[in-house]
Amino acid sequence: MARLFDQALGAYLGLAVGDALGATVEFMTSGEIAAQYGRHRDIVGGGWLRLKPGQVTDDTTMSLALGDALLDGRRTGRPFDTRLMAEAFVQWWQGKPVDCGNTCRRGIMRYISDGSLAGPFNEGDAGNGALMRNLPVVLATLGQPQRLQEVSLAQARITHHHPLSDAATLAFGEMLHALLSEGEPALVMPACRQIADKWVARHGVFRFEPYPGRASAYVVDTVQTVWHDFFVSHDFESAVVGAVNRGGDADTNGALVGMLAGARFGAHAIPRRWLGKLDRAICLQITEQTSALLAATDW
Ligand code: MN
Ligand code: MN
């Protein structure tokens, strides 16, 4: 349990520090980042959202909203109720988040106007917004691969209905389950590699070797960027620094690399100087939610 908690907390705090670090350089090019920061490797806030140092964005706060919905559902006898998740997104939206992607906003507006829990297939829904917030579902469904699939797709389609968004969300969920499972440490990365290869075989556009070098919010670019930096890095910090310095959707790509690398190396491997900067209230919420999601195995 101590090992699992460290790795699950590593994934969640990794998501948040990647978000906080990357948000500073979101939508910049790698050249602009190099000109302004050299190598961007410290949490300093700023960016187009004018953040305080350590402040996180939608990637982290939407995840926390989803996790709260899961825990509420369990407490009130409505486990994995999709409507609770949709309501949580509405509440999150009404709390005036610092940022909200267009596809997320459109999905939340649709739910508010007609109460539908999923939109129709939409060619434009292939952004990374459903993928970026799925970690609490992963933690709530450890050891239950079928349930991981069902709940991941249900939460995803509240705002995103596209086969590539679905595939990416499921692929990352499967990889996180492998990273968090109690296996021979030497076999964990080969297992992750196998999972990536399987999803690339299903969806050739996810191929990330050789790395095509695009880091936008298109879910294909996100999958390629995050897997590339995750698989080439040998420690938490270099994985996250590598991803955010590509610019583009730097906060989301940083968050997702931080999530995978945090699950691999554990919370203890996250640089102190980053954890020390991270918004205290967010840090506390993440720690409590991780603990509650792991404790609740009897859904
Ligand atoms: Mn964001
Ligand atoms: Mn972003």
mmCIF file of C-alpha atoms and ligand atoms in Angstrom:
data_model
loop_
_atom_site.group_PDB
_atom_site.id
_atom_site.type_symbol
_atom_site.label_atom_id
_atom_site.label_comp_id
_atom_site.label_asym_id
_atom_site.label_seq_id
_atom_site.Cartn_x
_atom_site.Cartn_y
_atom_site.Cartn_z
ATOM 1 C CA MET A 1 0.000 0.000 0.000
ATOM 2 C CA ALA A 2 2.855 2.416 0.775
ATOM 3 C CA ARG A 3 4.327 1.690 -2.645
ATOM 4 C CA LEU A 4 0.971 2.042 -4.385
ATOM 5 C CA PHE A 5 0.183 5.263 -2.549
ATOM 6 C CA ASP A 6 3.562 6.783 -3.453
ATOM 7 C CA GLN A 7 3.100 5.934 -7.121
ATOM 8 C CA ALA A 8 -0.556 7.005 -7.317
ATOM 9 C CA LEU A 9 0.268 10.247 -5.513
ATOM 10 C CA GLY A 10 3.248 10.637 -7.848
ATOM 11 C CA ALA A 11 0.896 10.399 -10.826
ATOM 12 C CA TYR A 12 -1.509 13.009 -9.431
ATOM 13 C CA LEU A 13 1.123 15.440 -8.137
ATOM 14 C CA GLY A 14 3.070 14.814 -11.339
ATOM 15 C CA LEU A 15 0.002 15.908 -13.300
ATOM 16 C CA ALA A 16 -0.253 19.093 -11.232
ATOM 17 C CA VAL A 17 3.420 20.100 -11.355
ATOM 18 C CA GLY A 18 3.538 19.396 -15.101
ATOM 19 C CA ASP A 19 0.479 21.632 -15.479
ATOM 20 C CA ALA A 20 1.952 24.415 -13.309
ATOM 21 C CA LEU A 21 5.332 24.276 -15.064
ATOM 22 C CA GLY A 22 3.944 23.980 -18.583
ATOM 23 C CA ALA A 23 1.262 26.659 -18.299
ATOM 24 C CA THR A 24 3.962 29.365 -18.294
ATOM 25 C CA VAL A 25 4.913 28.454 -21.856
ATOM 26 C CA GLU A 26 1.582 27.224 -23.210
ATOM 27 C CA PHE A 27 1.040 28.196 -26.867
ATOM 28 C CA MET A 28 4.639 29.372 -27.309
ATOM 29 C CA THR A 29 6.942 27.741 -29.847
ATOM 30 C CA SER A 30 10.043 25.908 -28.673
ATOM 31 C CA GLY A 31 12.134 28.720 -30.204
ATOM 32 C CA GLU A 32 10.254 31.407 -28.310
ATOM 33 C CA ILE A 33 10.686 29.451 -25.070
ATOM 34 C CA ALA A 34 14.419 29.091 -25.639
ATOM 35 C CA ALA A 35 14.752 32.808 -26.385
ATOM 36 C CA GLN A 36 12.834 33.867 -23.291
ATOM 37 C CA TYR A 37 13.765 31.210 -20.706
ATOM 38 C CA GLY A 38 16.691 29.232 -22.062
ATOM 39 C CA ARG A 39 15.605 25.867 -20.750
ATOM 40 C CA HIS A 40 12.292 26.352 -18.917
ATOM 41 C CA ARG A 41 12.636 24.275 -15.739
ATOM 42 C CA ASP A 42 11.268 26.282 -12.818
ATOM 43 C CA ILE A 43 7.695 26.933 -11.719
ATOM 44 C CA VAL A 44 7.382 30.702 -12.033
ATOM 45 C CA GLY A 45 3.767 31.310 -13.102
ATOM 46 C CA GLY A 46 2.969 33.928 -15.730
ATOM 47 C CA GLY A 47 2.188 32.807 -19.247
ATOM 48 C CA TRP A 48 -0.846 33.861 -21.249
ATOM 49 C CA LEU A 49 -3.088 33.110 -18.238
ATOM 50 C CA ARG A 50 -0.956 35.347 -15.944
ATOM 51 C CA LEU A 51 -0.756 32.647 -13.295
ATOM 52 C CA LYS A 52 0.717 32.905 -9.833
ATOM 53 C CA PRO A 53 3.784 30.678 -9.359
ATOM 54 C CA GLY A 54 2.464 27.187 -8.561
ATOM 55 C CA GLN A 55 -1.057 27.867 -9.781
ATOM 56 C CA VAL A 56 -2.568 25.043 -11.826
ATOM 57 C CA THR A 57 -5.092 25.171 -14.673
ATOM 58 C CA ASP A 58 -8.045 23.175 -16.004
ATOM 59 C CA ASP A 59 -5.990 20.007 -16.421
ATOM 60 C CA THR A 60 -5.645 19.627 -12.667
ATOM 61 C CA THR A 61 -8.876 21.258 -11.482
ATOM 62 C CA MET A 62 -11.093 19.289 -13.877
ATOM 63 C CA SER A 63 -9.422 16.090 -12.675
ATOM 64 C CA LEU A 64 -10.155 17.053 -9.073
ATOM 65 C CA ALA A 65 -13.781 17.812 -9.981
ATOM 66 C CA LEU A 66 -14.119 14.384 -11.594
ATOM 67 C CA GLY A 67 -12.498 12.678 -8.613
ATOM 68 C CA ASP A 68 -14.879 14.429 -6.215
ATOM 69 C CA ALA A 69 -17.812 13.221 -8.320
ATOM 70 C CA LEU A 70 -16.549 9.632 -8.096
ATOM 71 C CA LEU A 71 -16.190 9.856 -4.318
ATOM 72 C CA ASP A 72 -19.599 11.543 -3.925
ATOM 73 C CA GLY A 73 -21.171 8.789 -5.985
ATOM 74 C CA ARG A 74 -19.678 6.139 -3.803
ATOM 75 C CA ARG A 75 -20.820 7.879 -0.609
ATOM 76 C CA THR A 76 -24.384 8.336 -1.855
ATOM 77 C CA GLY A 77 -24.982 4.923 -3.392
ATOM 78 C CA ARG A 78 -24.551 6.122 -6.981
ATOM 79 C CA PRO A 79 -21.144 4.658 -7.852
ATOM 80 C CA PHE A 80 -19.807 5.713 -11.244
ATOM 81 C CA ASP A 81 -22.959 7.656 -12.045
ATOM 82 C CA THR A 82 -22.161 9.664 -15.186
ATOM 83 C CA ARG A 83 -24.689 12.364 -14.290
ATOM 84 C CA LEU A 84 -22.737 13.182 -11.127
ATOM 85 C CA MET A 85 -19.644 13.648 -13.289
ATOM 86 C CA ALA A 86 -21.493 15.957 -15.683
ATOM 87 C CA GLU A 87 -22.883 17.940 -12.738
ATOM 88 C CA ALA A 88 -19.356 18.221 -11.319
ATOM 89 C CA PHE A 89 -18.134 19.670 -14.620
ATOM 90 C CA VAL A 90 -20.978 22.201 -14.542
ATOM 91 C CA GLN A 91 -20.046 23.224 -11.006
ATOM 92 C CA TRP A 92 -16.417 23.435 -12.013
ATOM 93 C CA TRP A 93 -17.378 25.676 -14.928
ATOM 94 C CA GLN A 94 -19.563 27.874 -12.724
ATOM 95 C CA GLY A 95 -16.585 28.347 -10.396
ATOM 96 C CA LYS A 96 -14.934 30.404 -13.180
ATOM 97 C CA PRO A 97 -11.866 28.242 -13.843
ATOM 98 C CA VAL A 98 -8.773 30.073 -15.123
ATOM 99 C CA ASP A 99 -9.050 28.209 -18.417
ATOM 100 C CA CYS A 100 -11.414 25.892 -20.257
ATOM 101 C CA GLY A 101 -10.850 24.276 -23.646
ATOM 102 C CA ASN A 102 -13.409 24.946 -26.380
ATOM 103 C CA THR A 103 -14.552 21.331 -26.661
ATOM 104 C CA CYS A 104 -14.971 21.004 -22.909
ATOM 105 C CA ARG A 105 -16.965 24.223 -22.819
ATOM 106 C CA ARG A 106 -19.196 23.140 -25.690
ATOM 107 C CA GLY A 107 -19.884 19.780 -24.021
ATOM 108 C CA ILE A 108 -20.706 21.357 -20.664
ATOM 109 C CA MET A 109 -23.041 23.859 -22.389
ATOM 110 C CA ARG A 110 -24.781 21.006 -24.216
ATOM 111 C CA TYR A 111 -25.327 19.161 -20.942
ATOM 112 C CA ILE A 112 -26.707 22.314 -19.304
ATOM 113 C CA SER A 113 -29.110 22.901 -22.190
ATOM 114 C CA ASP A 114 -30.448 19.378 -22.835
ATOM 115 C CA GLY A 115 -29.210 17.156 -19.994
ATOM 116 C CA SER A 116 -27.626 14.659 -22.399
ATOM 117 C CA LEU A 117 -24.624 12.807 -20.998
ATOM 118 C CA ALA A 118 -22.886 12.410 -24.358
ATOM 119 C CA GLY A 119 -22.726 14.430 -27.510
ATOM 120 C CA PRO A 120 -22.942 12.912 -31.001
ATOM 121 C CA PHE A 121 -19.750 11.968 -32.840
ATOM 122 C CA ASN A 122 -17.962 15.155 -33.829
ATOM 123 C CA GLU A 123 -14.950 15.398 -36.133
ATOM 124 C CA GLY A 124 -13.732 18.365 -34.069
ATOM 125 C CA ASP A 125 -13.752 16.491 -30.760
ATOM 126 C CA ALA A 126 -10.247 15.037 -31.185
ATOM 127 C CA GLY A 127 -8.662 17.347 -28.611
ATOM 128 C CA ASN A 128 -6.908 16.090 -25.491
ATOM 129 C CA GLY A 129 -9.441 17.406 -22.915
ATOM 130 C CA ALA A 130 -11.044 14.079 -22.005
ATOM 131 C CA LEU A 131 -7.662 12.368 -21.756
ATOM 132 C CA MET A 132 -6.168 15.066 -19.532
ATOM 133 C CA ARG A 133 -8.680 14.613 -16.675
ATOM 134 C CA ASN A 134 -9.103 10.821 -16.484
ATOM 135 C CA LEU A 135 -6.608 9.979 -13.713
ATOM 136 C CA PRO A 136 -9.196 9.722 -10.882
ATOM 137 C CA VAL A 137 -11.119 7.138 -12.906
ATOM 138 C CA VAL A 138 -7.904 5.176 -13.302
ATOM 139 C CA LEU A 139 -7.295 5.235 -9.541
ATOM 140 C CA ALA A 140 -10.893 4.251 -8.737
ATOM 141 C CA THR A 141 -10.809 1.247 -11.073
ATOM 142 C CA LEU A 142 -7.485 -0.400 -10.194
ATOM 143 C CA GLY A 143 -7.760 -4.130 -10.838
ATOM 144 C CA GLN A 144 -10.977 -3.631 -12.828
ATOM 145 C CA PRO A 145 -9.989 -3.213 -16.500
ATOM 146 C CA GLN A 146 -13.564 -3.549 -17.765
ATOM 147 C CA ARG A 147 -14.810 -0.860 -15.433
ATOM 148 C CA LEU A 148 -11.864 1.371 -16.370
ATOM 149 C CA GLN A 149 -13.051 1.237 -19.975
ATOM 150 C CA GLU A 150 -16.713 1.889 -19.236
ATOM 151 C CA VAL A 151 -16.197 4.763 -16.837
ATOM 152 C CA SER A 152 -13.389 6.374 -18.859
ATOM 153 C CA LEU A 153 -15.553 6.449 -21.982
ATOM 154 C CA ALA A 154 -18.576 7.710 -20.058
ATOM 155 C CA GLN A 155 -16.698 10.653 -18.519
ATOM 156 C CA ALA A 156 -14.868 11.366 -21.789
ATOM 157 C CA ARG A 157 -18.006 11.580 -23.917
ATOM 158 C CA ILE A 158 -19.644 14.183 -21.732
ATOM 159 C CA THR A 159 -17.472 16.580 -23.717
ATOM 160 C CA HIS A 160 -15.525 14.650 -26.375
ATOM 161 C CA HIS A 161 -16.922 12.103 -28.806
ATOM 162 C CA HIS A 162 -14.222 10.993 -31.179
ATOM 163 C CA PRO A 163 -12.579 7.566 -31.636
ATOM 164 C CA LEU A 164 -9.055 8.996 -31.220
ATOM 165 C CA SER A 165 -9.952 10.762 -27.969
ATOM 166 C CA ASP A 166 -11.563 7.524 -26.760
ATOM 167 C CA ALA A 167 -8.524 5.461 -27.778
ATOM 168 C CA ALA A 168 -6.023 7.807 -26.154
ATOM 169 C CA THR A 169 -8.010 7.917 -22.917
ATOM 170 C CA LEU A 170 -8.211 4.120 -22.762
ATOM 171 C CA ALA A 171 -4.562 3.647 -23.751
ATOM 172 C CA PHE A 172 -3.300 5.960 -21.016
ATOM 173 C CA GLY A 173 -5.618 4.319 -18.504
ATOM 174 C CA GLU A 174 -4.294 0.908 -19.384
ATOM 175 C CA MET A 175 -0.703 2.118 -19.150
ATOM 176 C CA LEU A 176 -1.311 3.677 -15.735
ATOM 177 C CA HIS A 177 -2.882 0.466 -14.458
ATOM 178 C CA ALA A 178 0.248 -1.374 -15.594
ATOM 179 C CA LEU A 179 2.537 1.168 -13.914
ATOM 180 C CA LEU A 180 0.588 1.004 -10.651
ATOM 181 C CA SER A 181 0.230 -2.769 -10.557
ATOM 182 C CA GLU A 182 2.448 -4.713 -8.231
ATOM 183 C CA GLY A 183 4.796 -6.283 -10.730
ATOM 184 C CA GLU A 184 8.459 -6.985 -11.183
ATOM 185 C CA PRO A 185 9.947 -3.450 -11.567
ATOM 186 C CA ALA A 186 12.153 -4.549 -14.456
ATOM 187 C CA LEU A 187 9.097 -5.655 -16.413
ATOM 188 C CA VAL A 188 6.977 -2.543 -15.960
ATOM 189 C CA MET A 189 8.482 -0.444 -18.744
ATOM 190 C CA PRO A 190 8.470 -3.325 -21.253
ATOM 191 C CA ALA A 191 4.789 -3.801 -20.363
ATOM 192 C CA CYS A 192 4.128 -0.089 -21.003
ATOM 193 C CA ARG A 193 5.961 -0.340 -24.271
ATOM 194 C CA GLN A 194 3.785 -3.274 -25.290
ATOM 195 C CA ILE A 195 0.657 -1.316 -24.462
ATOM 196 C CA ALA A 196 1.861 1.654 -26.533
ATOM 197 C CA ASP A 197 2.731 -0.644 -29.445
ATOM 198 C CA LYS A 198 -0.695 -2.279 -29.270
ATOM 199 C CA TRP A 199 -2.466 1.081 -29.499
ATOM 200 C CA VAL A 200 -0.173 2.250 -32.291
ATOM 201 C CA ALA A 201 -1.054 -0.944 -34.195
ATOM 202 C CA ARG A 202 -4.753 -0.103 -33.753
ATOM 203 C CA HIS A 203 -4.374 3.587 -34.591
ATOM 204 C CA GLY A 204 -1.349 4.150 -36.802
ATOM 205 C CA VAL A 205 -1.579 7.925 -36.280
ATOM 206 C CA PHE A 206 -0.338 7.451 -32.691
ATOM 207 C CA ARG A 207 3.073 6.293 -33.984
ATOM 208 C CA PHE A 208 5.647 8.256 -31.988
ATOM 209 C CA GLU A 209 8.899 6.841 -33.361
ATOM 210 C CA PRO A 210 10.388 8.695 -35.062
ATOM 211 C CA TYR A 211 8.850 11.548 -33.075
ATOM 212 C CA PRO A 212 7.035 13.914 -35.467
ATOM 213 C CA GLY A 213 7.664 16.942 -33.231
ATOM 214 C CA ARG A 214 4.187 18.412 -32.949
ATOM 215 C CA ALA A 215 2.944 19.298 -29.469
ATOM 216 C CA SER A 216 -0.528 20.770 -30.030
ATOM 217 C CA ALA A 217 -3.753 19.969 -28.180
ATOM 218 C CA TYR A 218 -4.793 17.576 -30.987
ATOM 219 C CA VAL A 219 -4.943 14.291 -29.129
ATOM 220 C CA VAL A 220 -2.704 12.566 -31.686
ATOM 221 C CA ASP A 221 0.047 15.159 -31.133
ATOM 222 C CA THR A 222 -0.416 14.819 -27.387
ATOM 223 C CA VAL A 223 -0.130 11.025 -27.408
ATOM 224 C CA GLN A 224 3.008 11.162 -29.564
ATOM 225 C CA THR A 225 4.649 13.886 -27.464
ATOM 226 C CA VAL A 226 3.837 12.363 -24.097
ATOM 227 C CA TRP A 227 4.855 8.831 -25.038
ATOM 228 C CA HIS A 228 8.033 10.066 -26.707
ATOM 229 C CA ASP A 229 9.172 12.018 -23.645
ATOM 230 C CA PHE A 230 8.024 9.328 -21.240
ATOM 231 C CA PHE A 231 9.904 6.530 -22.990
ATOM 232 C CA VAL A 232 13.158 8.419 -23.694
ATOM 233 C CA SER A 233 13.549 9.794 -20.145
ATOM 234 C CA HIS A 234 15.204 8.090 -17.197
ATOM 235 C CA ASP A 235 13.929 10.345 -14.442
ATOM 236 C CA PHE A 236 10.857 12.390 -13.577
ATOM 237 C CA GLU A 237 12.310 15.860 -14.068
ATOM 238 C CA SER A 238 13.832 15.361 -17.497
ATOM 239 C CA ALA A 239 10.611 13.787 -18.800
ATOM 240 C CA VAL A 240 8.504 16.795 -17.779
ATOM 241 C CA VAL A 241 11.094 19.417 -18.760
ATOM 242 C CA GLY A 242 11.452 17.738 -22.146
ATOM 243 C CA ALA A 243 7.715 17.901 -22.837
ATOM 244 C CA VAL A 244 7.010 21.459 -21.700
ATOM 245 C CA ASN A 245 9.931 22.950 -23.616
ATOM 246 C CA ARG A 246 8.256 21.868 -26.847
ATOM 247 C CA GLY A 247 5.647 24.548 -26.223
ATOM 248 C CA GLY A 248 2.234 24.164 -27.849
ATOM 249 C CA ASP A 249 -0.165 22.635 -25.350
ATOM 250 C CA ALA A 250 2.694 22.629 -22.874
ATOM 251 C CA ASP A 251 0.614 22.455 -19.694
ATOM 252 C CA THR A 252 -1.425 19.466 -20.810
ATOM 253 C CA ASN A 253 1.520 17.639 -22.351
ATOM 254 C CA GLY A 254 3.584 18.401 -19.246
ATOM 255 C CA ALA A 255 0.737 17.232 -17.015
ATOM 256 C CA LEU A 256 0.340 13.940 -18.844
ATOM 257 C CA VAL A 257 4.077 13.176 -18.936
ATOM 258 C CA GLY A 258 4.218 14.118 -15.249
ATOM 259 C CA MET A 259 1.334 11.721 -14.604
ATOM 260 C CA LEU A 260 3.020 8.762 -16.310
ATOM 261 C CA ALA A 261 6.495 9.515 -14.946
ATOM 262 C CA GLY A 262 5.037 10.139 -11.485
ATOM 263 C CA ALA A 263 3.318 6.745 -11.599
ATOM 264 C CA ARG A 264 6.604 5.187 -12.635
ATOM 265 C CA PHE A 265 8.995 6.870 -10.206
ATOM 266 C CA GLY A 266 6.666 7.806 -7.327
ATOM 267 C CA ALA A 267 5.918 11.067 -5.514
ATOM 268 C CA HIS A 268 9.277 10.936 -3.754
ATOM 269 C CA ALA A 269 10.996 11.402 -7.137
ATOM 270 C CA ILE A 270 9.288 14.729 -7.885
ATOM 271 C CA PRO A 271 11.750 17.603 -7.397
ATOM 272 C CA ARG A 272 11.268 19.337 -4.025
ATOM 273 C CA ARG A 273 11.608 22.749 -5.637
ATOM 274 C CA TRP A 274 8.523 21.996 -7.741
ATOM 275 C CA LEU A 275 6.420 20.526 -4.920
ATOM 276 C CA GLY A 276 7.401 23.475 -2.727
ATOM 277 C CA LYS A 277 5.973 25.905 -5.303
ATOM 278 C CA LEU A 278 2.769 24.002 -6.014
ATOM 279 C CA ASP A 279 -0.447 25.651 -4.739
ATOM 280 C CA ARG A 280 -0.860 24.350 -1.157
ATOM 281 C CA ALA A 281 -4.629 23.858 -1.321
ATOM 282 C CA ILE A 282 -4.308 21.894 -4.570
ATOM 283 C CA CYS A 283 -1.527 19.786 -3.089
ATOM 284 C CA LEU A 284 -3.711 18.950 -0.104
ATOM 285 C CA GLN A 285 -6.774 18.159 -2.236
ATOM 286 C CA ILE A 286 -4.704 15.844 -4.415
ATOM 287 C CA THR A 287 -3.263 14.009 -1.431
ATOM 288 C CA GLU A 288 -6.667 13.542 0.197
ATOM 289 C CA GLN A 289 -8.367 12.518 -3.009
ATOM 290 C CA THR A 290 -5.664 10.013 -3.927
ATOM 291 C CA SER A 291 -5.941 8.450 -0.507
ATOM 292 C CA ALA A 292 -9.759 8.284 -0.657
ATOM 293 C CA LEU A 293 -9.828 6.867 -4.196
ATOM 294 C CA LEU A 294 -7.351 4.136 -3.292
ATOM 295 C CA ALA A 295 -9.126 3.320 -0.033
ATOM 296 C CA ALA A 296 -12.437 2.847 -1.780
ATOM 297 C CA THR A 297 -11.956 -0.547 -3.376
ATOM 298 C CA ASP A 298 -15.497 -1.758 -2.616
ATOM 299 C CA TRP A 299 -17.374 0.324 -5.161
HETATM 300 MN MN MN B 1 -4.620 23.843 -18.976
HETATM 301 MN MN MN B 2 -3.446 23.158 -22.190
#
